[in-house]
PDB file of C-alpha atoms in Angstrom:
ATOM      1  CA  ILE A   1      10.141 -33.933   7.230  1.00 45.00           C
ATOM      2  CA  PHE A   2      11.854 -35.887   9.491  1.00 54.00           C
ATOM      3  CA  PRO A   3      10.545 -36.491  13.209  1.00 54.00           C
ATOM      4  CA  LYS A   4      12.665 -35.011  15.706  1.00 60.00           C
ATOM      5  CA  ASP A   5      14.163 -37.607  17.931  1.00 66.00           C
ATOM      6  CA  LEU A   6      15.152 -35.804  21.242  1.00 63.00           C
ATOM      7  CA  ASN A   7      17.478 -38.469  23.072  1.00 75.00           C
ATOM      8  CA  LEU A   8      19.244 -38.277  19.983  1.00 79.00           C
ATOM      9  CA  LYS A   9      19.641 -34.592  19.980  1.00 79.00           C
ATOM     10  CA  ASP A  10      20.448 -35.052  23.857  1.00 81.00           C
ATOM     11  CA  LYS A  11      22.933 -37.556  23.040  1.00 82.00           C
ATOM     12  CA  PHE A  12      24.670 -35.760  20.827  1.00 80.00           C
ATOM     13  CA  ILE A  13      25.088 -32.587  23.049  1.00 80.00           C
ATOM     14  CA  LYS A  14      26.110 -34.574  25.638  1.00 82.00           C
ATOM     15  CA  HIS A  15      28.718 -36.101  23.805  1.00 82.00           C
ATOM     16  CA  PHE A  16      30.059 -32.718  22.363  1.00 82.00           C
ATOM     17  CA  THR A  17      29.777 -30.610  25.713  1.00 81.00           C
ATOM     18  CA  GLY A  18      30.409 -33.339  28.410  1.00 79.00           C
ATOM     19  CA  PRO A  19      28.634 -32.913  31.649  1.00 76.00           C
ATOM     20  CA  VAL A  20      27.419 -29.248  31.491  1.00 75.00           C
ATOM     21  CA  THR A  21      25.221 -27.420  34.194  1.00 75.00           C
ATOM     22  CA  PHE A  22      23.669 -24.424  33.899  1.00 78.00           C
ATOM     23  CA  SER A  23      22.630 -22.518  37.246  1.00 79.00           C
ATOM     24  CA  ALA A  24      18.984 -21.114  37.883  1.00 81.00           C
ATOM     25  CA  GLU A  25      19.527 -17.673  36.468  1.00 80.00           C
ATOM     26  CA  CYS A  26      21.193 -19.192  33.073  1.00 86.00           C
ATOM     27  CA  SER A  27      18.384 -22.057  32.907  1.00 86.00           C
ATOM     28  CA  LYS A  28      16.098 -19.345  30.864  1.00 88.00           C
ATOM     29  CA  HIS A  29      18.992 -18.531  28.369  1.00 88.00           C
ATOM     30  CA  PHE A  30      19.813 -22.001  28.090  1.00 87.00           C
ATOM     31  CA  HIS A  31      16.093 -23.100  27.261  1.00 88.00           C
ATOM     32  CA  ARG A  32      16.147 -20.545  24.533  1.00 90.00           C
ATOM     33  CA  LEU A  33      19.354 -21.310  23.066  1.00 88.00           C
ATOM     34  CA  TYR A  34      18.304 -25.201  23.158  1.00 87.00           C
ATOM     35  CA  HIS A  35      14.586 -25.401  21.869  1.00 87.00           C
ATOM     36  CA  ASN A  36      14.597 -22.176  19.434  1.00 89.00           C
ATOM     37  CA  THR A  37      17.710 -21.645  17.970  1.00 89.00           C
ATOM     38  CA  ARG A  38      18.294 -23.510  14.394  1.00 89.00           C
ATOM     39  CA  ASP A  39      21.687 -24.987  15.684  1.00 89.00           C
ATOM     40  CA  CYS A  40      19.962 -26.808  18.580  1.00 88.00           C
ATOM     41  CA  SER A  41      17.100 -28.242  16.078  1.00 86.00           C
ATOM     42  CA  LEU A  42      19.098 -29.312  13.099  1.00 86.00           C
ATOM     43  CA  PRO A  43      21.073 -32.453  13.049  1.00 84.00           C
ATOM     44  CA  ALA A  44      23.353 -30.799  10.904  1.00 87.00           C
ATOM     45  CA  TYR A  45      24.451 -28.427  13.351  1.00 89.00           C
ATOM     46  CA  TYR A  46      24.341 -30.315  16.794  1.00 87.00           C
ATOM     47  CA  LYS A  47      28.025 -29.660  17.020  1.00 89.00           C
ATOM     48  CA  ARG A  48      27.544 -26.072  16.600  1.00 92.00           C
ATOM     49  CA  CYS A  49      24.832 -25.979  19.485  1.00 90.00           C
ATOM     50  CA  ALA A  50      27.014 -28.001  21.292  1.00 90.00           C
ATOM     51  CA  ARG A  51      29.723 -24.979  21.269  1.00 91.00           C
ATOM     52  CA  LEU A  52      27.169 -22.488  22.184  1.00 90.00           C
ATOM     53  CA  LEU A  53      25.831 -24.415  25.355  1.00 89.00           C
ATOM     54  CA  LYS A  54      29.512 -24.660  26.278  1.00 88.00           C
ATOM     55  CA  ARG A  55      30.210 -20.584  25.887  1.00 90.00           C
ATOM     56  CA  LEU A  56      26.960 -19.981  27.444  1.00 89.00           C
ATOM     57  CA  ALA A  57      28.117 -22.350  30.632  1.00 85.00           C
ATOM     58  CA  ALA A  58      31.376 -20.341  31.047  1.00 86.00           C
ATOM     59  CA  SER A  59      30.068 -17.017  30.508  1.00 87.00           C
ATOM     60  CA  PRO A  60      30.157 -14.428  33.117  1.00 86.00           C
ATOM     61  CA  LEU A  61      26.359 -14.590  33.217  1.00 80.00           C
ATOM     62  CA  CYS A  62      26.027 -17.831  33.922  1.00 82.00           C
ATOM     63  CA  SER A  63      29.341 -18.435  36.092  1.00 74.00           C
ATOM     64  CA  GLN A  64      28.021 -15.868  38.650  1.00 67.00           C
ATOM     65  CA  THR A  65      27.288 -17.336  42.177  1.00 53.00           C
TER      66      THR A  65
END
């Protein structure tokens, strides 16, 4: 079992997504995706996680003002 390095995870996600912000309405979905999915918990899937986070940020749910 490998220890989780959250700084490494954050660095990978930021590298692939760039600066992505989430509104208050969308933060619940972000936390659920970021902390509870396989794509965002295994280093082999960080690129897929970044793609999911970018799609979430661009979704109508998160782009509402």
